[in-house]
XYZ file of N, CA and C in Angstrom:
528
model
N 11.377 12.632 9.442
C 10.530 13.028 8.328
C 9.422 13.920 8.874
N 9.267 15.069 8.274
C 8.240 16.002 8.719
C 7.223 16.210 7.614
N 6.117 16.846 7.980
C 5.101 17.180 6.982
C 5.714 18.044 5.890
N 6.642 18.934 6.256
C 7.293 19.772 5.248
C 8.021 18.926 4.213
N 8.640 17.816 4.654
C 9.321 16.935 3.708
C 8.328 16.198 2.823
N 7.239 15.734 3.417
C 6.268 14.946 2.676
C 5.486 15.815 1.703
N 5.066 16.975 2.164
C 4.277 17.862 1.320
C 5.146 18.976 0.748
N 6.266 18.618 0.199
C 7.158 19.607 -0.396
C 6.499 20.233 -1.614
N 6.689 21.526 -1.737
C 6.181 22.190 -2.935
C 7.290 22.259 -3.956
N 6.946 22.706 -5.121
C 7.942 22.783 -6.188
C 8.516 24.190 -6.303
N 8.563 24.918 -5.201
C 9.088 26.277 -5.247
C 10.566 26.303 -5.610
N 11.342 25.394 -5.033
C 12.772 25.332 -5.326
C 13.435 26.675 -5.134
N 14.211 27.108 -6.117
C 14.932 28.370 -6.015
C 14.096 29.557 -6.454
N 12.849 29.302 -6.830
C 12.015 30.394 -7.315
C 11.479 31.265 -6.189
N 11.540 30.782 -4.955
C 11.086 31.578 -3.827
C 9.601 31.453 -3.578
N 9.059 32.439 -2.834
C 7.649 32.424 -2.442
C 6.754 32.728 -3.640
N 5.637 32.014 -3.712
C 4.656 32.274 -4.760
C 3.836 33.488 -4.344
N 3.722 34.497 -5.204
C 2.895 35.652 -4.865
C 1.446 35.228 -4.631
N 0.762 35.936 -3.713
C -0.613 35.585 -3.381
C -1.544 35.644 -4.582
N -1.233 36.489 -5.554
C -2.134 36.644 -6.687
C -1.753 35.774 -7.883
N -0.731 34.914 -7.739
C -0.316 34.072 -8.858
C -1.387 33.039 -9.170
N -1.558 32.753 -10.443
C -2.501 31.720 -10.846
C -1.801 30.710 -11.730
N -2.327 29.498 -11.745
C -1.862 28.470 -12.660
C -3.112 27.893 -13.302
N -3.150 27.851 -14.598
C -4.331 27.400 -15.332
C -5.571 28.114 -14.810
N -5.443 29.419 -14.571
C -6.526 30.295 -14.125
C -7.121 29.905 -12.770
N -6.321 29.316 -11.906
C -6.767 28.952 -10.558
C -5.994 29.799 -9.565
N -6.698 30.583 -8.749
C -6.009 31.456 -7.813
C -5.431 30.659 -6.652
N -4.438 31.271 -5.987
C -3.746 30.594 -4.883
C -4.688 30.442 -3.690
N -4.876 29.213 -3.267
C -5.638 28.906 -2.058
C -5.280 27.491 -1.642
N -5.414 27.200 -0.368
C -5.112 25.856 0.105
C -6.303 25.296 0.860
N -6.477 24.019 0.738
C -7.568 23.322 1.416
C -6.979 22.623 2.629
N -6.827 23.323 3.729
C -6.169 22.750 4.903
C -6.935 21.569 5.471
N -8.243 21.529 5.281
C -9.026 20.401 5.767
C -8.793 19.127 4.978
N -8.053 19.223 3.900
C -7.841 18.076 3.012
C -6.479 17.430 3.205
N -5.762 17.766 4.259
C -4.397 17.252 4.433
C -4.369 15.726 4.521
N -5.354 15.128 5.169
C -5.402 13.669 5.259
C -5.562 13.023 3.898
N -6.439 13.593 3.076
C -6.613 13.071 1.718
C -5.344 13.262 0.902
N -4.704 14.407 1.043
C -3.462 14.667 0.311
C -2.402 13.638 0.666
N -2.261 13.377 1.959
C -1.274 12.388 2.398
C -1.604 10.997 1.868
N -2.891 10.653 1.847
C -3.293 9.335 1.339
C -3.002 9.210 -0.156
N -3.320 10.255 -0.924
C -2.986 10.246 -2.353
C -1.480 10.061 -2.546
N -0.698 10.864 -1.841
C 0.754 10.845 -2.007
C 1.358 9.511 -1.568
N 0.968 9.037 -0.402
C 1.522 7.796 0.135
C 1.218 6.613 -0.780
N -0.028 6.497 -1.230
C -0.393 5.346 -2.060
C 0.275 5.412 -3.430
N 0.420 6.599 -3.994
C 1.175 6.731 -5.248
C 2.618 6.266 -5.050
N 3.231 6.719 -3.971
C 4.636 6.371 -3.737
C 4.829 4.884 -3.434
N 3.841 4.241 -2.837
C 3.920 2.786 -2.647
C 3.975 2.069 -3.995
N 3.135 2.497 -4.926
C 3.126 1.880 -6.260
C 4.453 2.142 -6.963
N 4.945 3.375 -6.895
C 6.208 3.718 -7.558
C 7.380 2.927 -6.977
N 7.337 2.667 -5.685
C 8.436 1.942 -5.039
C 8.585 0.528 -5.594
N 7.508 -0.052 -6.092
C 7.604 -1.409 -6.650
C 8.451 -1.440 -7.917
N 8.651 -0.287 -8.545
C 9.483 -0.191 -9.755
C 10.750 0.623 -9.496
N 11.040 0.876 -8.229
C 12.234 1.624 -7.817
C 12.274 3.029 -8.414
N 11.112 3.615 -8.585
C 11.039 4.987 -9.093
C 11.117 5.968 -7.922
N 11.674 7.166 -8.157
C 11.785 8.162 -7.078
C 10.415 8.549 -6.520
N 10.408 8.933 -5.252
C 9.179 9.383 -4.616
C 8.660 10.642 -5.287
N 7.344 10.764 -5.321
C 6.717 11.993 -5.791
C 6.642 12.982 -4.633
N 6.586 14.260 -4.955
C 6.395 15.325 -3.977
C 5.047 15.972 -4.224
N 4.394 16.387 -3.132
C 3.103 17.058 -3.249
C 3.328 18.476 -3.742
N 2.516 18.888 -4.704
C 2.612 20.226 -5.278
C 1.265 20.924 -5.078
N 1.271 22.012 -4.306
C 0.027 22.703 -3.987
C -0.598 23.364 -5.211
N 0.196 23.762 -6.181
C -0.367 24.327 -7.412
C -1.142 23.254 -8.181
N -0.574 22.062 -8.262
C -1.280 20.964 -8.930
C -2.535 20.579 -8.153
N -2.449 20.615 -6.831
C -3.628 20.329 -6.010
C -4.730 21.350 -6.273
N -4.361 22.616 -6.359
C -5.363 23.659 -6.606
C -6.055 23.451 -7.944
N -5.262 23.103 -8.949
C -5.857 22.846 -10.261
C -6.787 21.631 -10.184
N -6.342 20.561 -9.532
C -7.167 19.358 -9.385
C -8.450 19.683 -8.618
N -8.332 20.483 -7.553
C -9.509 20.847 -6.765
C -10.485 21.674 -7.596
N -9.939 22.593 -8.390
C -10.800 23.393 -9.270
C -11.582 22.470 -10.210
N -10.895 21.495 -10.823
C -11.586 20.612 -11.765
C -12.590 19.719 -11.039
N -12.236 19.217 -9.874
C -13.166 18.381 -9.113
C -14.439 19.163 -8.785
N -14.290 20.431 -8.440
C -15.463 21.257 -8.141
C -16.302 21.518 -9.389
N -15.674 21.554 -10.562
C -16.426 21.688 -11.818
C -17.281 20.443 -12.068
N -16.843 19.307 -11.589
C -17.540 18.032 -11.796
C -18.531 17.735 -10.664
N -18.552 18.565 -9.623
C -19.385 18.302 -8.450
C -20.867 18.167 -8.799
N -21.362 18.952 -9.715
C -22.788 18.927 -10.050
C -23.208 17.645 -10.765
N -22.342 17.125 -11.656
C -22.752 15.967 -12.463
C -21.885 14.723 -12.270
N -20.721 14.865 -11.653
C -19.804 13.752 -11.390
C -19.383 13.043 -12.682
N -19.411 13.776 -13.792
C -19.071 13.191 -15.090
C -17.584 12.847 -15.147
N -17.282 11.636 -15.583
C -15.903 11.171 -15.708
C -15.304 11.786 -16.971
N -14.789 13.005 -16.800
C -14.301 13.788 -17.937
C -12.987 14.455 -17.560
N -12.023 14.417 -18.502
C -10.749 15.090 -18.267
C -10.937 16.604 -18.309
N -9.994 17.308 -17.712
C -10.100 18.761 -17.568
C -9.600 19.529 -18.779
N -9.177 18.847 -19.816
C -8.545 19.527 -20.939
C -8.933 18.856 -22.247
N -8.915 19.621 -23.337
C -9.149 19.003 -24.648
C -8.010 18.053 -24.978
N -8.305 16.988 -25.672
C -7.299 15.988 -26.028
C -6.104 16.646 -26.708
N -4.902 16.348 -26.200
C -3.668 16.848 -26.803
C -3.350 18.295 -26.496
N -4.117 18.938 -25.624
C -3.898 20.362 -25.356
C -3.685 20.597 -23.860
N -2.692 19.905 -23.282
C -2.473 20.028 -21.850
C -1.020 19.753 -21.547
N -0.513 20.375 -20.509
C 0.904 20.244 -20.166
C 1.154 19.363 -18.949
N 0.111 18.755 -18.406
C 0.227 17.905 -17.222
C -0.349 16.528 -17.519
N 0.070 15.527 -16.737
C -0.602 14.239 -16.782
C -1.832 14.311 -15.897
N -2.827 13.479 -16.182
C -4.052 13.523 -15.385
C -4.699 12.143 -15.336
N -5.038 11.699 -14.138
C -5.852 10.501 -13.922
C -7.146 10.940 -13.266
N -8.268 10.363 -13.699
C -9.563 10.678 -13.097
C -10.243 9.386 -12.662
N -11.138 9.519 -11.673
C -11.792 8.352 -11.075
C -13.202 8.736 -10.649
N -14.130 7.807 -10.805
C -15.496 7.969 -10.331
C -15.876 6.737 -9.531
N -16.555 6.935 -8.409
C -17.033 5.820 -7.602
C -18.468 6.055 -7.160
N -19.299 5.031 -7.232
C -20.699 5.111 -6.826
C -20.791 5.121 -5.301
N -21.463 6.125 -4.758
C -21.553 6.278 -3.311
C -20.437 7.169 -2.800
N -20.534 7.590 -1.554
C -19.603 8.597 -1.030
C -18.436 8.030 -0.233
N -18.317 6.716 -0.136
C -17.294 6.125 0.733
C -15.924 5.983 0.075
N -15.808 6.204 -1.212
C -14.533 5.998 -1.917
C -13.470 6.973 -1.434
N -12.277 6.440 -1.162
C -11.158 7.217 -0.631
C -10.052 7.331 -1.681
N -9.080 8.226 -1.460
C -7.955 8.352 -2.389
C -7.238 7.031 -2.656
N -7.054 6.224 -1.628
C -6.385 4.938 -1.819
C -7.140 4.010 -2.753
N -8.472 4.130 -2.780
C -9.276 3.313 -3.689
C -9.010 3.692 -5.144
N -8.918 4.989 -5.411
C -8.636 5.445 -6.774
C -7.255 4.982 -7.213
N -6.258 5.191 -6.367
C -4.886 4.799 -6.721
C -4.801 3.286 -6.906
N -5.510 2.541 -6.084
C -5.527 1.087 -6.220
C -6.142 0.670 -7.558
N -7.255 1.291 -7.929
C -7.899 0.969 -9.211
C -6.962 1.276 -10.376
N -6.306 2.429 -10.324
C -5.372 2.789 -11.401
C -4.196 1.821 -11.443
N -3.672 1.486 -10.274
C -2.474 0.635 -10.249
C -2.782 -0.815 -10.622
N -4.032 -1.245 -10.455
C -4.407 -2.601 -10.865
C -4.282 -2.803 -12.374
N -4.193 -1.712 -13.120
C -3.999 -1.815 -14.566
C -2.626 -2.382 -14.919
N -1.741 -2.501 -13.930
C -0.416 -3.070 -14.194
C -0.536 -4.437 -14.865
N -1.540 -5.203 -14.485
C -1.690 -6.548 -15.052
C -1.973 -6.517 -16.553
N -2.378 -5.362 -17.076
C -2.649 -5.239 -18.510
C -1.488 -4.619 -19.281
N -0.442 -4.207 -18.569
C 0.705 -3.577 -19.224
C 1.775 -4.617 -19.529
N 2.232 -4.644 -20.774
C 3.295 -5.554 -21.212
C 4.550 -4.723 -21.468
N 5.529 -4.860 -20.575
C 6.755 -4.066 -20.691
C 7.519 -4.397 -21.974
N 7.541 -5.662 -22.359
C 8.302 -6.087 -23.547
C 7.822 -5.376 -24.811
N 6.508 -5.224 -24.944
C 5.963 -4.553 -26.133
C 5.601 -3.098 -25.852
N 5.727 -2.685 -24.585
C 5.373 -1.331 -24.160
C 3.948 -0.979 -24.604
N 3.023 -1.877 -24.305
C 1.637 -1.659 -24.718
C 0.677 -2.317 -23.727
N -0.589 -1.932 -23.849
C -1.646 -2.536 -23.047
C -2.183 -3.756 -23.788
N -2.708 -4.703 -23.023
C -3.373 -5.840 -23.649
C -4.554 -5.334 -24.473
N -4.841 -6.034 -25.542
C -5.952 -5.676 -26.428
C -7.236 -5.471 -25.629
N -7.883 -4.330 -25.823
C -9.151 -4.035 -25.174
C -9.057 -3.608 -23.720
N -7.852 -3.396 -23.208
C -7.667 -3.014 -21.806
C -6.989 -1.651 -21.701
N -7.176 -1.005 -20.557
C -6.497 0.259 -20.294
C -5.349 0.016 -19.328
N -4.253 0.744 -19.536
C -3.144 0.673 -18.578
C -2.459 2.030 -18.418
N -2.978 3.064 -19.062
C -2.370 4.392 -19.014
C -2.401 5.061 -17.656
N -3.412 4.747 -16.835
C -3.435 5.307 -15.479
C -2.242 4.772 -14.689
N -2.020 3.458 -14.817
C -0.891 2.830 -14.128
C 0.438 3.398 -14.616
N 0.624 3.464 -15.931
C 1.916 3.932 -16.444
C 2.170 5.388 -16.057
N 1.110 6.204 -15.929
C 1.319 7.579 -15.461
C 1.809 7.577 -14.018
N 1.255 6.734 -13.182
C 1.681 6.682 -11.777
C 3.165 6.355 -11.662
N 3.656 5.406 -12.451
C 5.052 4.956 -12.322
C 5.993 5.630 -13.321
N 5.516 6.655 -14.036
C 6.338 7.288 -15.065
C 7.653 7.805 -14.483
N 8.754 7.432 -15.112
C 10.103 7.676 -14.585
C 10.440 9.144 -14.370
N 9.924 10.045 -15.184
C 10.297 11.460 -15.074
C 9.337 12.286 -14.230
N 8.205 11.739 -13.863
C 7.241 12.485 -13.059
C 7.802 12.685 -11.650
N 7.692 13.911 -11.129
C 8.237 14.243 -9.808
C 7.215 14.857 -8.856
N 6.178 15.495 -9.404
C 5.220 16.219 -8.567
C 3.795 15.749 -8.859
N 2.985 15.812 -7.813
C 1.588 15.386 -7.924
C 0.709 16.316 -7.105
N -0.510 16.486 -7.544
C -1.536 17.200 -6.797
C -2.878 16.593 -7.150
N -3.692 16.310 -6.146
C -4.950 15.592 -6.367
C -6.076 16.231 -5.563
N -7.304 15.847 -5.898
C -8.466 16.307 -5.143
C -9.570 15.262 -5.222
N -10.412 15.279 -4.198
C -11.574 14.386 -4.102
C -12.784 15.235 -3.758
N -13.905 14.954 -4.403
C -15.133 15.671 -4.093
C -16.294 14.678 -4.071
N -17.214 14.880 -3.113
C -18.473 14.141 -3.125
C -19.439 14.984 -3.946
N -19.922 14.411 -5.020
C -20.774 15.131 -5.965
C -22.195 15.294 -5.427
N -22.947 16.168 -6.076
C -24.341 16.385 -5.703
C -25.160 15.102 -5.837
N -24.709 14.180 -6.663
C -25.376 12.884 -6.856
C -25.105 11.925 -5.698
N -24.150 12.270 -4.819
C -23.755 11.394 -3.723
C -22.594 10.487 -4.072
N -22.136 10.544 -5.329
C -20.994 9.753 -5.775
C -19.706 10.548 -5.585
N -18.570 9.920 -5.872
C -17.267 10.551 -5.663
C -16.536 10.719 -6.993
N -15.914 11.881 -7.152
C -15.035 12.160 -8.291
C -13.665 12.516 -7.725
N -12.618 11.902 -8.281
C -11.248 12.221 -7.872
C -10.401 12.451 -9.108
N -9.434 13.342 -8.960
C -8.520 13.631 -10.052
C -7.125 13.892 -9.495
N -6.118 13.437 -10.233
C -4.719 13.700 -9.896
C -4.021 14.264 -11.121
N -3.182 15.265 -10.891
C -2.368 15.842 -11.957
C -0.901 15.588 -11.665
N -0.135 15.364 -12.731
C 1.261 14.932 -12.638
C 2.153 15.852 -13.460
N 3.309 16.202 -12.883
C 4.275 17.036 -13.586
C 5.683 16.558 -13.274
N 6.499 16.376 -14.286
C 6.160 16.369 -15.705
C 5.216 15.207 -16.030
N 4.437 15.348 -17.113
C 3.504 14.292 -17.486
C 4.219 13.067 -18.023
N 3.496 11.988 -18.148
C 4.045 10.754 -18.709
C 3.266 10.306 -19.923
N 3.396 9.020 -20.213
C 2.681 8.379 -21.312
C 3.026 8.952 -22.681
N 4.327 9.141 -22.912
C 4.775 9.560 -24.236
C 4.870 8.340 -25.142
N 4.304 8.449 -26.323
C 4.300 7.342 -27.279
C 5.731 6.926 -27.594
N 5.961 5.624 -27.524
C 7.278 5.071 -27.829
C 8.237 5.022 -26.657
N 7.886 5.645 -25.526
C 8.745 5.627 -24.338
C 8.166 4.686 -23.290
N 9.037 4.004 -22.593
C 8.611 3.125 -21.502
C 8.493 3.938 -20.208
N 7.579 3.525 -19.330
C 7.374 4.291 -18.100
C 8.527 4.193 -17.107
N 9.275 3.081 -17.128
C 10.385 2.883 -16.185
C 11.468 2.077 -16.846
């Protein structure tokens, strides 16, 4: 297993991405200093998915760029806010905020995955008054690619976001 296998992009048969290509108005760039965080996001997501026998996710640099762009937008205020208007987005998205700068990617994925205890597979719903959509997005059966980012905000707190393609959490469908 090599880094190329772990951090596979979604280029497939489309070939090389032109240097000037953008996705959601984010220009092509890579954060090479963030490889450890990327691996931690990917590994912890895949550990959760393995508990439901779902296929491994692949790292997508385009999704990472979009996530990094949004994390940088939140750097000034660290506001726990999604990057898109409700119902007007083509990707899945999980967001996380932590007080202080020590929070790591594994902490965010752990918090999201702990929502499993609130998910009832038989009724395909969350327990009354609880959230479980972060968890169901992580284990969504059709999701194949992920890209995430972490930023320490000007407040000293941490904001993290992950984007998923294809997205999950379709009403009436079970995650696995």
